[in-house]
CSV table of C-alpha atoms and ligand atoms in Angstrom, one decimal:
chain,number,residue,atom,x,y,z
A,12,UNK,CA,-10.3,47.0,-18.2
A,13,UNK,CA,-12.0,49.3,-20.2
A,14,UNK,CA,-9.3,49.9,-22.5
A,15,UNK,CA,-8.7,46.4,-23.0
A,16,UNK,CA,-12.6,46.3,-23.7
A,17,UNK,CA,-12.1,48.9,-26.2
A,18,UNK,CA,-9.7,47.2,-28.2
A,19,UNK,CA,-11.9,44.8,-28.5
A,20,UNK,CA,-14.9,46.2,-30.1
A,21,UNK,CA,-12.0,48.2,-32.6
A,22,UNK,CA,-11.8,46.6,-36.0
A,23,UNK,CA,-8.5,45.6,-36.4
A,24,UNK,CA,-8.2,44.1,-39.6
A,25,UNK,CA,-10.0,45.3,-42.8
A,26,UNK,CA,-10.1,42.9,-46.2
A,27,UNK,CA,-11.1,43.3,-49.5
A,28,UNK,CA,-12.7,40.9,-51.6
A,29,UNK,CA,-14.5,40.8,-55.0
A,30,UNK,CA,-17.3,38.5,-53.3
A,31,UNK,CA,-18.3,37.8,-49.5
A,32,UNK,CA,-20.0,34.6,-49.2
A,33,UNK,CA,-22.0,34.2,-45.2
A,34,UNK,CA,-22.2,30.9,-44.3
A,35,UNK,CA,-20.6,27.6,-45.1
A,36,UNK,CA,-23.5,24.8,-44.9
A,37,UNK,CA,-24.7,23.5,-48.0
A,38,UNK,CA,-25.8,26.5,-49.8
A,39,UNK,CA,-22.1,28.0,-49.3
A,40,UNK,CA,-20.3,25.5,-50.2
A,41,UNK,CA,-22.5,25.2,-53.5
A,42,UNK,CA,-21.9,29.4,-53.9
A,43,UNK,CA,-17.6,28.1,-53.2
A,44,UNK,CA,-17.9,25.3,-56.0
A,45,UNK,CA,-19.6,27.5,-58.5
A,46,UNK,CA,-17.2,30.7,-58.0
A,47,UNK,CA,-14.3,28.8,-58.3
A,48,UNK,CA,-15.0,26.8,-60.9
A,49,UNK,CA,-15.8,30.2,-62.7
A,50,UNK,CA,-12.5,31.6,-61.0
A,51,UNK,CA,-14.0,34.2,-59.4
A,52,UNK,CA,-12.0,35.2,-55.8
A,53,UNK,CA,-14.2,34.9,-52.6
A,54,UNK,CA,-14.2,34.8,-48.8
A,55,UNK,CA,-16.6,32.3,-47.3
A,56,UNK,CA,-17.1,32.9,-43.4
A,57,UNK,CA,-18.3,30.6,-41.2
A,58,UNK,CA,-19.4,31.0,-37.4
A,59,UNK,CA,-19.2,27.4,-36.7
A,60,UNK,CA,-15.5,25.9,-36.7
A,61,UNK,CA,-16.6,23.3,-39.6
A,62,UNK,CA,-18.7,23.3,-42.1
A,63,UNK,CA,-22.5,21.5,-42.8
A,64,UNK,CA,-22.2,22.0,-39.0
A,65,UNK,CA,-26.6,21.5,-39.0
A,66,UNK,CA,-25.5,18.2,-40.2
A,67,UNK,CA,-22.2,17.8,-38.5
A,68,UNK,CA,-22.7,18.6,-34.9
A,69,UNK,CA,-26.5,19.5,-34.4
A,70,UNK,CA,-28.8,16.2,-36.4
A,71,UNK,CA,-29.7,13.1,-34.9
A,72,UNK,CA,-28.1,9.7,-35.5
A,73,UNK,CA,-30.8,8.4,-37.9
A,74,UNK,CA,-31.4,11.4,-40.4
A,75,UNK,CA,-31.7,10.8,-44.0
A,76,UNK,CA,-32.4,12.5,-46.8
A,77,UNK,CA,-36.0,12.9,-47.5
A,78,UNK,CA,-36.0,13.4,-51.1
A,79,UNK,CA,-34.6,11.4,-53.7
A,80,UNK,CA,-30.8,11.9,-54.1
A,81,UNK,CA,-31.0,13.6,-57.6
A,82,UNK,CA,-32.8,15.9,-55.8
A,83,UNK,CA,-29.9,17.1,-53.7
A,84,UNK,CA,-26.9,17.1,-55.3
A,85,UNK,CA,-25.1,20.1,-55.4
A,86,UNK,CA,-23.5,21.8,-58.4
A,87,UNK,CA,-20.6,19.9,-60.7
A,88,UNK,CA,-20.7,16.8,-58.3
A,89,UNK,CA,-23.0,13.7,-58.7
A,90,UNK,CA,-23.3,11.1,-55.8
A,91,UNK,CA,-21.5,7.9,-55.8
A,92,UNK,CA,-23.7,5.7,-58.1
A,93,UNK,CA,-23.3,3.1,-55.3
A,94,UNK,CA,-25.4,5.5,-52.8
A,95,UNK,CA,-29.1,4.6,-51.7
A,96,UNK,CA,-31.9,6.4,-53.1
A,97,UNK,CA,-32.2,8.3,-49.6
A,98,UNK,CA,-29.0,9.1,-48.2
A,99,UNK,CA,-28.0,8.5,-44.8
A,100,UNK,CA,-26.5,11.4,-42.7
A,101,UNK,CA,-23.1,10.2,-42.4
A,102,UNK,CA,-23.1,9.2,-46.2
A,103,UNK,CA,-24.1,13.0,-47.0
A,104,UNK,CA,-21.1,14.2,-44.7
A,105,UNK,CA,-19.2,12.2,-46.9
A,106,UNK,CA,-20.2,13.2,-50.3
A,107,UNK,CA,-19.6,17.2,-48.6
A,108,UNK,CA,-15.9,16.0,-47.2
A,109,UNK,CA,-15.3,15.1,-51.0
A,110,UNK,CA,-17.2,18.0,-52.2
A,111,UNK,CA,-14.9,20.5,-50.2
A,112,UNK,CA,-12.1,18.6,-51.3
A,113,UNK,CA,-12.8,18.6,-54.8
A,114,UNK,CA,-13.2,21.9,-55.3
A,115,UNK,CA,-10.4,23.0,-52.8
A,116,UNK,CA,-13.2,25.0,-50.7
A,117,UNK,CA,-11.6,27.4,-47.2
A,118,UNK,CA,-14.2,28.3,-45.4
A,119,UNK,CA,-12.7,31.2,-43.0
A,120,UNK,CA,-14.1,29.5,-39.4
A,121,UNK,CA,-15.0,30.8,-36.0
A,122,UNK,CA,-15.6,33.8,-38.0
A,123,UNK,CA,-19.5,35.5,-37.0
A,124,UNK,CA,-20.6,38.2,-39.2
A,125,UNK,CA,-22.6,40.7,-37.0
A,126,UNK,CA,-23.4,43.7,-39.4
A,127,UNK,CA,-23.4,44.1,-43.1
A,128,UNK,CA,-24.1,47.4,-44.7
A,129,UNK,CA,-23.8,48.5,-48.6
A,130,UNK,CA,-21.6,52.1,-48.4
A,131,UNK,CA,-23.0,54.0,-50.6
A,132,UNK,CA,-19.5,56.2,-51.3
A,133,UNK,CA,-17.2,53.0,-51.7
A,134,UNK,CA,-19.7,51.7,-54.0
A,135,UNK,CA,-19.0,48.4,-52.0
A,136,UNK,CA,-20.4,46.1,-49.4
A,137,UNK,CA,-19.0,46.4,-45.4
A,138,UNK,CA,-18.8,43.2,-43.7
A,139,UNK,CA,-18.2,43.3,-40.3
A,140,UNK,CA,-17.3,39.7,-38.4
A,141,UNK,CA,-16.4,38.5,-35.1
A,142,UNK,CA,-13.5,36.3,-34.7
A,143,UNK,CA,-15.3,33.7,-32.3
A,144,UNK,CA,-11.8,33.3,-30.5
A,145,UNK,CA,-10.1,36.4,-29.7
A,146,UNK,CA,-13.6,38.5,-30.0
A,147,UNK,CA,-11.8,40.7,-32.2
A,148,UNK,CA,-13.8,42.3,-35.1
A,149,UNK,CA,-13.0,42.1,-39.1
A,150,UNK,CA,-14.2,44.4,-41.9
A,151,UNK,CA,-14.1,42.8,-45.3
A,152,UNK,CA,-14.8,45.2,-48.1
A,153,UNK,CA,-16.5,43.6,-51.3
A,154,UNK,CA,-18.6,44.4,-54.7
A,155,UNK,CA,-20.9,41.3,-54.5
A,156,UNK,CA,-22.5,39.6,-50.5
A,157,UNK,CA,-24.0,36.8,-51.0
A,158,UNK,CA,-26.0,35.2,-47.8
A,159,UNK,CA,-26.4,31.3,-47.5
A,160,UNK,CA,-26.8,31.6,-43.7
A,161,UNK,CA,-29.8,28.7,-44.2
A,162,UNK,CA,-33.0,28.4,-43.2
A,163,UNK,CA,-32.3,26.8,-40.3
A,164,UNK,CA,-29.8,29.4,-38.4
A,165,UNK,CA,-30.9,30.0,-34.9
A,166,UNK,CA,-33.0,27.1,-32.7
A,167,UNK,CA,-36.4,28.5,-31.9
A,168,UNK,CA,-38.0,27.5,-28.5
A,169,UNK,CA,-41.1,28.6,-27.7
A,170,UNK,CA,-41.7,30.1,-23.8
A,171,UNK,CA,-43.6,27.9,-21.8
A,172,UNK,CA,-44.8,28.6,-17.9
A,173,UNK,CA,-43.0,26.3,-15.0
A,174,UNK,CA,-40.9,24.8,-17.4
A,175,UNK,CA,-38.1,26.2,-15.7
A,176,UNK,CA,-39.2,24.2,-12.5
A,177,UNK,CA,-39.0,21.2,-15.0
A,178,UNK,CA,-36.4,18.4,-13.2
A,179,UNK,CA,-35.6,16.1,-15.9
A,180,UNK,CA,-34.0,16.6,-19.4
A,181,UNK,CA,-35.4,19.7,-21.7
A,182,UNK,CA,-33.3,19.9,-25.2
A,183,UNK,CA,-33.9,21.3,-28.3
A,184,UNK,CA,-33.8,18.7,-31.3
A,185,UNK,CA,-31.1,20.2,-32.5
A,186,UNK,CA,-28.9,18.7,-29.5
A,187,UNK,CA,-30.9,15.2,-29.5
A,188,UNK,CA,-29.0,12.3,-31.0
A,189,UNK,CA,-31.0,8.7,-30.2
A,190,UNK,CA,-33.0,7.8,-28.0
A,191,UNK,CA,-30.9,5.4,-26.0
A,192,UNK,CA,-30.7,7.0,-22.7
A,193,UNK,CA,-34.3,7.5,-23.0
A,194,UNK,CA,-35.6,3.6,-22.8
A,195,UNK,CA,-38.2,3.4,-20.4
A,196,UNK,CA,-38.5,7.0,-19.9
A,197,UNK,CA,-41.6,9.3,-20.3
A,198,UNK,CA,-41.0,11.2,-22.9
A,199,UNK,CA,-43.0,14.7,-24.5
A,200,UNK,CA,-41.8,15.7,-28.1
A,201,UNK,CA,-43.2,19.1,-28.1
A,202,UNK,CA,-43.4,20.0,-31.9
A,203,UNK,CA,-45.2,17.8,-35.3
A,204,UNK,CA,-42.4,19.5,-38.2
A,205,UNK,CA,-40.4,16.5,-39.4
A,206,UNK,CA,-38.2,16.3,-37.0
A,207,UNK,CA,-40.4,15.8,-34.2
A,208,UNK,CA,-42.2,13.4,-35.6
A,209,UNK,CA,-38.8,11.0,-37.1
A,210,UNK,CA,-37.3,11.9,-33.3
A,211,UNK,CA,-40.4,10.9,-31.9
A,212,UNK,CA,-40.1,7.5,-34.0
A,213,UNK,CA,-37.2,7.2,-32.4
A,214,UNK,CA,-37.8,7.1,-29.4
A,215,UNK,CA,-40.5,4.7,-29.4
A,216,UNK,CA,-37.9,2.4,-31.3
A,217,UNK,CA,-35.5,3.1,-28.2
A,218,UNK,CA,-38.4,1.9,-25.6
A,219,UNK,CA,-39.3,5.2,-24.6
A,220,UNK,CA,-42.6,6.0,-23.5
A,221,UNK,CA,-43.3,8.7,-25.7
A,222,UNK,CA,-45.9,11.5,-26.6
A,223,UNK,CA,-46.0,14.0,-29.1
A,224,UNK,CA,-48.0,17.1,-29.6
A,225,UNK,CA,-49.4,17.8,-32.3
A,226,UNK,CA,-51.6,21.6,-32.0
A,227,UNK,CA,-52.3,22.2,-36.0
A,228,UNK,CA,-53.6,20.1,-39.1
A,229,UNK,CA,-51.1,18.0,-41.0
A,230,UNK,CA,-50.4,16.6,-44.3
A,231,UNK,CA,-48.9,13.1,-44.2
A,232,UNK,CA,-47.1,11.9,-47.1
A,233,UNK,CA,-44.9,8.7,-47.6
A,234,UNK,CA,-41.0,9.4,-48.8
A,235,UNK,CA,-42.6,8.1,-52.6
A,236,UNK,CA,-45.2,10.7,-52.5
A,237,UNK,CA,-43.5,13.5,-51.8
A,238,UNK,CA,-40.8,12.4,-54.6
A,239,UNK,CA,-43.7,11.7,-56.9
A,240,UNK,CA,-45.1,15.4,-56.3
A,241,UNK,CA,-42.1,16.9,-56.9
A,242,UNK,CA,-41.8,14.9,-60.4
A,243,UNK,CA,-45.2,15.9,-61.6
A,244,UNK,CA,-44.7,19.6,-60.4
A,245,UNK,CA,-42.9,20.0,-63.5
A,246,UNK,CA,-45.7,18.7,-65.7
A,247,UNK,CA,-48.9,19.7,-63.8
A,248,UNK,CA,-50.3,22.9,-61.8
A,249,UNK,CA,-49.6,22.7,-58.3
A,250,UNK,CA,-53.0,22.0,-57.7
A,251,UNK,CA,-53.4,18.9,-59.4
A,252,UNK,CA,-50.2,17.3,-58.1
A,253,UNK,CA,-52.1,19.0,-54.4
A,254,UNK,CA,-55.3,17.0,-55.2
A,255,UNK,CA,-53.3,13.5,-56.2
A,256,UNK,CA,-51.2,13.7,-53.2
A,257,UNK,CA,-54.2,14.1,-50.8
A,258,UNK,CA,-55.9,11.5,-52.3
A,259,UNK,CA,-52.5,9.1,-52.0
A,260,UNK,CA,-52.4,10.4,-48.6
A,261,UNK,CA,-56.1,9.3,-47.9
A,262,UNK,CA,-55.7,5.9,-49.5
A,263,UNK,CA,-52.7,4.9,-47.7
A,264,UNK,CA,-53.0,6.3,-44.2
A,265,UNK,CA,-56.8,6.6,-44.1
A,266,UNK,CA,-58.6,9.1,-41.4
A,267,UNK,CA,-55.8,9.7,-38.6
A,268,UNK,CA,-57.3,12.2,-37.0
A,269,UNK,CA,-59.3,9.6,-34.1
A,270,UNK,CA,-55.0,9.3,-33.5
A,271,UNK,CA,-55.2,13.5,-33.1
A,272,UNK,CA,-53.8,14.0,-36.9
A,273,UNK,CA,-56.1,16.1,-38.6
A,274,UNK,CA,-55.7,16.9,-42.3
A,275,UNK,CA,-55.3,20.4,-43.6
A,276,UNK,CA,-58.3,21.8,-45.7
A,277,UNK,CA,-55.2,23.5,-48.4
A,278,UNK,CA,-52.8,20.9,-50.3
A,279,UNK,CA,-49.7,20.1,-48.8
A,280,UNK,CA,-47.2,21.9,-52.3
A,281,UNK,CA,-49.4,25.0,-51.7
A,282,UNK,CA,-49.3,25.4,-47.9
A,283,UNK,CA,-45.6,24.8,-48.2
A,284,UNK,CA,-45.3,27.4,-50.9
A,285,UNK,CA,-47.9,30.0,-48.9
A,286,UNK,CA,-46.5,29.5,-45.7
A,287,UNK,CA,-43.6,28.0,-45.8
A,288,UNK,CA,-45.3,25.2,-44.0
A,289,UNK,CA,-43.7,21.6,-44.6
A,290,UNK,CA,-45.9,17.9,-45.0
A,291,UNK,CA,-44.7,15.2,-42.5
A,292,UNK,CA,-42.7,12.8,-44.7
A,293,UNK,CA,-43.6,9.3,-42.9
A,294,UNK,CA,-40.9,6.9,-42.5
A,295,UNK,CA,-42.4,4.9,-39.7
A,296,UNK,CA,-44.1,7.7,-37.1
A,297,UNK,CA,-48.0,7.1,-38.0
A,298,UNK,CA,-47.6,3.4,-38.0
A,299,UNK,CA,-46.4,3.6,-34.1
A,300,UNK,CA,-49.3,6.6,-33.6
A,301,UNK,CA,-52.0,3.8,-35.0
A,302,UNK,CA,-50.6,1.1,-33.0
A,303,UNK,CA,-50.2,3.4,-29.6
A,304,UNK,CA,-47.0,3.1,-29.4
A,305,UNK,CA,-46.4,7.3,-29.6
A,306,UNK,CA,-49.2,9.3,-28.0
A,307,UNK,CA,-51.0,12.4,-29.9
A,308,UNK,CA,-51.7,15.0,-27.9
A,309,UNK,CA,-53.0,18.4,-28.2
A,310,UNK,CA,-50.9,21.9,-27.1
A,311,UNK,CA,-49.4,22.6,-23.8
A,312,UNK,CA,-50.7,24.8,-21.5
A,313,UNK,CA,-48.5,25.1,-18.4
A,314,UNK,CA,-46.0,23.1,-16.2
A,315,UNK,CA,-45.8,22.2,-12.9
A,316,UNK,CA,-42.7,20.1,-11.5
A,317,UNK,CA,-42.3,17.6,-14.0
A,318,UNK,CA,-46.6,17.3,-14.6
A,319,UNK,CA,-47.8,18.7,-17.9
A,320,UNK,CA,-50.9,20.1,-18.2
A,321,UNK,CA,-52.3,20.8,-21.8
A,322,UNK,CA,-55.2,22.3,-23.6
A,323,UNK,CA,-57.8,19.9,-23.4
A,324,UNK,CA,-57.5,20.2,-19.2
A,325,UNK,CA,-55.7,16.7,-18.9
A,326,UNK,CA,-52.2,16.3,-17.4
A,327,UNK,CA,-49.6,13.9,-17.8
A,328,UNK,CA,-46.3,13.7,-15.8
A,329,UNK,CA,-42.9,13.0,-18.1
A,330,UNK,CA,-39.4,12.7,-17.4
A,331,UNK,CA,-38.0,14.6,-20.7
A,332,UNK,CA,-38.8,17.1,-22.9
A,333,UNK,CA,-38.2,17.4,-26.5
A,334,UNK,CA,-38.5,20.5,-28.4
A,335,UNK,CA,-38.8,20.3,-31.8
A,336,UNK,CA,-40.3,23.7,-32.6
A,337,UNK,CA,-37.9,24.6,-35.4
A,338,UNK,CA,-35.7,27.3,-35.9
A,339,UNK,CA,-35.8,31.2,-36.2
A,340,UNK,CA,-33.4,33.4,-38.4
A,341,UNK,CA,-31.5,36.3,-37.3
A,342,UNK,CA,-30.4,37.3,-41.0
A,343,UNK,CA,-32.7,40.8,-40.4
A,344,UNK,CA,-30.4,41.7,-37.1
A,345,UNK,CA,-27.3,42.1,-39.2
A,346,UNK,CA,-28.1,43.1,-42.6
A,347,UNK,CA,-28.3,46.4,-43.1
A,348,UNK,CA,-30.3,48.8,-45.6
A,349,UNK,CA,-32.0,45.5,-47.2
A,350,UNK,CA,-35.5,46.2,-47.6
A,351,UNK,CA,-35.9,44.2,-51.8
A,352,UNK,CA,-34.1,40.9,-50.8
A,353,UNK,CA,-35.2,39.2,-47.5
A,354,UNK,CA,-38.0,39.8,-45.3
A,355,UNK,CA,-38.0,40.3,-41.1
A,356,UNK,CA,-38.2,36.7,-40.8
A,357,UNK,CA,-35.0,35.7,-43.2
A,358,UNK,CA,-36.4,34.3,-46.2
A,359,UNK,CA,-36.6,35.4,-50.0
A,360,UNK,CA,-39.1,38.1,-51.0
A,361,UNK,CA,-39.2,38.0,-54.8
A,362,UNK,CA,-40.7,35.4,-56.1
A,363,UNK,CA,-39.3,32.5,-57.6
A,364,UNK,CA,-37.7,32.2,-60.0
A,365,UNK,CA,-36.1,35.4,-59.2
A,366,UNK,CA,-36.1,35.2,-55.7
A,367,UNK,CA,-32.1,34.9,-55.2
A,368,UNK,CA,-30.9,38.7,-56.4
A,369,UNK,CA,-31.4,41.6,-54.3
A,370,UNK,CA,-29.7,45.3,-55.4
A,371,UNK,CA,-26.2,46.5,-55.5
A,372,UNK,CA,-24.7,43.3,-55.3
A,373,UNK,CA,-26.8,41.3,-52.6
A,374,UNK,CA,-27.8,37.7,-53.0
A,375,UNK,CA,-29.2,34.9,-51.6
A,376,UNK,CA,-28.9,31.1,-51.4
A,377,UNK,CA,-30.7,28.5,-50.0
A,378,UNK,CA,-33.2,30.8,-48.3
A,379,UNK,CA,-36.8,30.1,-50.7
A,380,UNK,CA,-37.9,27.1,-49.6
A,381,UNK,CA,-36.8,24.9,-51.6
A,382,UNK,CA,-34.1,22.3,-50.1
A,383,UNK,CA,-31.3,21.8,-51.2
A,384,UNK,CA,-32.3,21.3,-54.8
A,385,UNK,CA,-33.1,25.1,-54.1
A,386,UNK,CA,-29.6,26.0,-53.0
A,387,UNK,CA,-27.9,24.1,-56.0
A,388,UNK,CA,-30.3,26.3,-58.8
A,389,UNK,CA,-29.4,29.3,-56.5
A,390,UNK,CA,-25.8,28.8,-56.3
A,391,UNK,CA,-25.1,28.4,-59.7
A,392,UNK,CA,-27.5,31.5,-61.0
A,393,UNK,CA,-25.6,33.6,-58.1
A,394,UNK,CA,-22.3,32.6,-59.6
A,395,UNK,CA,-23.0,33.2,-63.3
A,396,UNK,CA,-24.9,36.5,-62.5
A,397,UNK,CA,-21.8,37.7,-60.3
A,398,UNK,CA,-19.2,36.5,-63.5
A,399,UNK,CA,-21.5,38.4,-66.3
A,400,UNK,CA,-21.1,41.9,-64.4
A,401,UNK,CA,-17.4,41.4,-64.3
B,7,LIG,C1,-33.3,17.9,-39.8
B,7,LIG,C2,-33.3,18.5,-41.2
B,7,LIG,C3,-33.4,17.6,-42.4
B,7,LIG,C4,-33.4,18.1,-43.7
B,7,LIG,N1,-33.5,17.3,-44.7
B,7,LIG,C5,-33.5,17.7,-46.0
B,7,LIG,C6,-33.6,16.9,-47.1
B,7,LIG,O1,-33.8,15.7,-47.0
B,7,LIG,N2,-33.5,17.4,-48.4
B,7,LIG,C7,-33.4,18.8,-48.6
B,7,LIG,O2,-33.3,19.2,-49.7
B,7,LIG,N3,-33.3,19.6,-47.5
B,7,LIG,C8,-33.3,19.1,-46.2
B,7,LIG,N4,-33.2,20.0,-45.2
B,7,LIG,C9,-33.3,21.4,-45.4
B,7,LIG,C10,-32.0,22.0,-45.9
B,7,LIG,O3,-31.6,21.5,-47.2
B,7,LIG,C11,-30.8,21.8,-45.0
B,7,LIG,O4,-31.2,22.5,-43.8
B,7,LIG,C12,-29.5,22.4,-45.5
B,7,LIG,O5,-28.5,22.2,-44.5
B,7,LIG,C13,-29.6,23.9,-45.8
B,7,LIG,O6,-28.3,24.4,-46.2
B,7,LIG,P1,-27.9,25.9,-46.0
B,7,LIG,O7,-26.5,25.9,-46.3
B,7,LIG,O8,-28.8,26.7,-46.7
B,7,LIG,O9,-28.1,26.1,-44.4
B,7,LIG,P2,-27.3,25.6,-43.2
B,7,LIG,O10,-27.0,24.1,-43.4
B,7,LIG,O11,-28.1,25.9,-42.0
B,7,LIG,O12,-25.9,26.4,-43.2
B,7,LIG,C14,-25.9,27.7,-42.9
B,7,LIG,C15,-24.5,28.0,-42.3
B,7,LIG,O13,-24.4,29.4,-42.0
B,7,LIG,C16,-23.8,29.6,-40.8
B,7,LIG,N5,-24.2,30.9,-40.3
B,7,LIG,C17,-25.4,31.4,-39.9
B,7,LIG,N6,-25.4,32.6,-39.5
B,7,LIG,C18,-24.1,33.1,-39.6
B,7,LIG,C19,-23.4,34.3,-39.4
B,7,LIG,N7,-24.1,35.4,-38.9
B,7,LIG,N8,-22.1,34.4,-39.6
B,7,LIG,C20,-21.4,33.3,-40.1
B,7,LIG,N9,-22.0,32.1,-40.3
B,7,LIG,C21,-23.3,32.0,-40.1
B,7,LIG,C22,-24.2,28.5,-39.9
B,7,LIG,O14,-23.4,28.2,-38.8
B,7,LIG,C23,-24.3,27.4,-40.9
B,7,LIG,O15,-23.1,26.6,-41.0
B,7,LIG,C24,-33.3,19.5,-43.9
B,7,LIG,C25,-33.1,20.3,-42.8
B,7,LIG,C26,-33.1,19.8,-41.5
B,7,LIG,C27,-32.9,20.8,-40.3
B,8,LIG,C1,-34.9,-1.2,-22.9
B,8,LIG,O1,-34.5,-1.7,-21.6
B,8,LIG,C2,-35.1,-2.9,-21.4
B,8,LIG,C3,-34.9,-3.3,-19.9
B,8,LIG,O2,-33.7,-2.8,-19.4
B,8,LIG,C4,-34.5,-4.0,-22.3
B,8,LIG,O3,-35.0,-5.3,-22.1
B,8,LIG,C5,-34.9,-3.5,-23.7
B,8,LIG,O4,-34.2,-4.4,-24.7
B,8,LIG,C6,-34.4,-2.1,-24.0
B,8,LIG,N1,-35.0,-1.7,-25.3
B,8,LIG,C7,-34.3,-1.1,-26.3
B,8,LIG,C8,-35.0,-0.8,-27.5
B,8,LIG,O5,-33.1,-0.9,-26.1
């Protein structure tokens, strides 16, 4: 046994590489096109055993794009012309299957990197992954790492007293497809980001009996403000397009906070920018909290069987519970010796526009906030940075 357990944690096979890219979700792939289009040899590991696997294996039925699609294309590829404005999950699945095609992308699969540390002596990068199935570990060698392990890398859910006791259905969004088996259930979405409130629209469309809680303030926007900010944050200080969109907001929704939507006192581009902090991009979810349809309520204190009891000392019973309470990254448990590039909680420290290069080689895409109009910009400034220092 312990032999055979020793083998194991041996590394058996050691590459070198000019470029190590982590990750193959959007931001990868976009790192992929751009290096070989420039002809620059890479390795791109992946965990998962595909790629886009966050919109693959782990998004619900009815995701779209929120932005316009000019605003998420990735490098050297336009959309089909005969795509809608907001494109549909399995029409963005698509446009990656070509993508990959295209630009003849092999992301190395099952592959889990678990340390990376620059040696100081080699004057290179040690990349040390798991092979997902045999457990055996790899070392890849290279000049230039670059990390597009997303935003979105490890589901985050919170703890929560007796839920353990819980008897019906507790998921994470990331496994919740529709809302189908839920018709007629009570449901609790437990989390107000964007994907607890489009999941909680659908299950009210589905005939579930649903609630959502929401514990802190809120920007609503509709899918044309949010496209319209983003327009006018070339032209205007952030401020100004802040101020427009509030009014907008105002205008069109009016007060929601009898419904338990209160609106933040900071605009929603700089509370995104300060704190990483998102607005709720409406496509249906406030009409269905006005109309009673989904439930507002405030944060959970305890549960007991399947009763809830939350802050305000009222309880409800429920048959499911949905968390939508985002997603943590893990980037700081396995990259080594970085103390310019990312900070504990795995996102870009420099600022923009020079938050993608870190020292002796290290690099970033995808990781500042900025979708996936972020990781194209990033991709393609990590590629030509990467081909000017050879
Ligand atoms: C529900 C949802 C909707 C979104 N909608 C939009 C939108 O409309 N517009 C927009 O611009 N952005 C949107 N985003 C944000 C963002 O653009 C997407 O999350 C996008 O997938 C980010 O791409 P990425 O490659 O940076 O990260 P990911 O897609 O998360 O890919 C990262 C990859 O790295 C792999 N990985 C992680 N850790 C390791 C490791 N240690 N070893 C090996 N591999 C690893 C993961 O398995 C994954 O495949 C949305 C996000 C979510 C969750
Ligand atoms: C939910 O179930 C009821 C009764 O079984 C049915 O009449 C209704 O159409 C269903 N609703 C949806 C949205 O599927």
């Amino acid at each position: 046994m312990t032999s055979q357990k020793a083998r194991k944690e041996m590394t058996i096979e050691q590459e070198s590489a000019v470029v190590v890219v982590v990750g193959a979700g959007p931001s990868g792939l976009a790192t992929s096109a751009c290096l070989k289009t420039l002809s620059i040899p890479h390795i791109l590991l992946e965990r998962e055993d595909c790629f886009a696997s966050i919109w693959k294996k782990y998004a619900y039925d009815r995701l779209h794009l929120h932005l316009v699609k000019r605003f998420c294309e990735l490098p050297h590829m336009h959309f089909p012309s005969d795509y809608p404005e907001y494109v549909p999950r399995d029409k963005f699945l698509r446009y990656l299957d070509d993508y990959v095609a295209r630009f003849g992308i092999e992301p190395a699969y099952g592959r889990s990197v678990e340390s990376a540390a620059y040696d100081e002596g080699a004057g290179k990068w040690r990349v040390n992954a798991r092979d997902v199935g045999s457990g055996e570990v790899e070392e890849y060698l290279c000049r230039f790492l670059v990390v597009a392990t997303g935003e979105t890398s490890d589901p985050f859910v919170p703890e929560v007293e007796g839920i353990e006791g819980f008897a019906g259905k507790v998921i994470h969004s990331t496994l919740y497809k529709n809302g189908k088996e839920f018709n007629g259930s009570r449901v609790l979405v437990v989390g107000s980001g964007n994907s607890g409130m489009e999941i909680a629209l659908d299950l009210a469309d589905h005939g579930a009996r649903t609630s959502i809680i929401v514990r802190s303030p809120v920007h609503v926007l509709s899918r044309k403000m949010a496209n319209l900010g983003l327009r006018l944050m070339k032209y205007f200080p952030l401020h100004v397009v802040d101020s427009l969109l509030v009014l907008l907001s105002k205008l069109v929704y009016g007060d929601m906070s009898k419904y338990g939507l209160r609106r933040p006192a900071e605009g929603p581009f700089f509370m995104k920018k300060q704190y990483g902090k998102y607005p709720f991009i409406d496509v249906g979810t406030c009409q269905k909290i006005k109309s009673g349809e989904i439930q507002v309520l405030p944060a959970l204190k305890r549960v007991e069987g399947n009763v809830v009891e939350f802050e305000d000392g009222k309880s409800h019973p429920f048959d499911a519970v949905i968390f939508c309470t985002g997603f943590k990254r893990s980037t700081s448990k396995w990259l080594k010796g970085d103390d310019y590039l990312l900070n504990k909680d795995g996102v870009a420290k420099p600022s923009y526009p020079n938050h993608w290069k870190g020292k002796k080689g290290l690099y970033c895409v995808g990781l500042a906030r900025s979708g996936l109009y972020g990781s194209a910009s990033d991709a393609q400034n990590v590629a030509d940075d990467i081909q000017s220092q050879l």
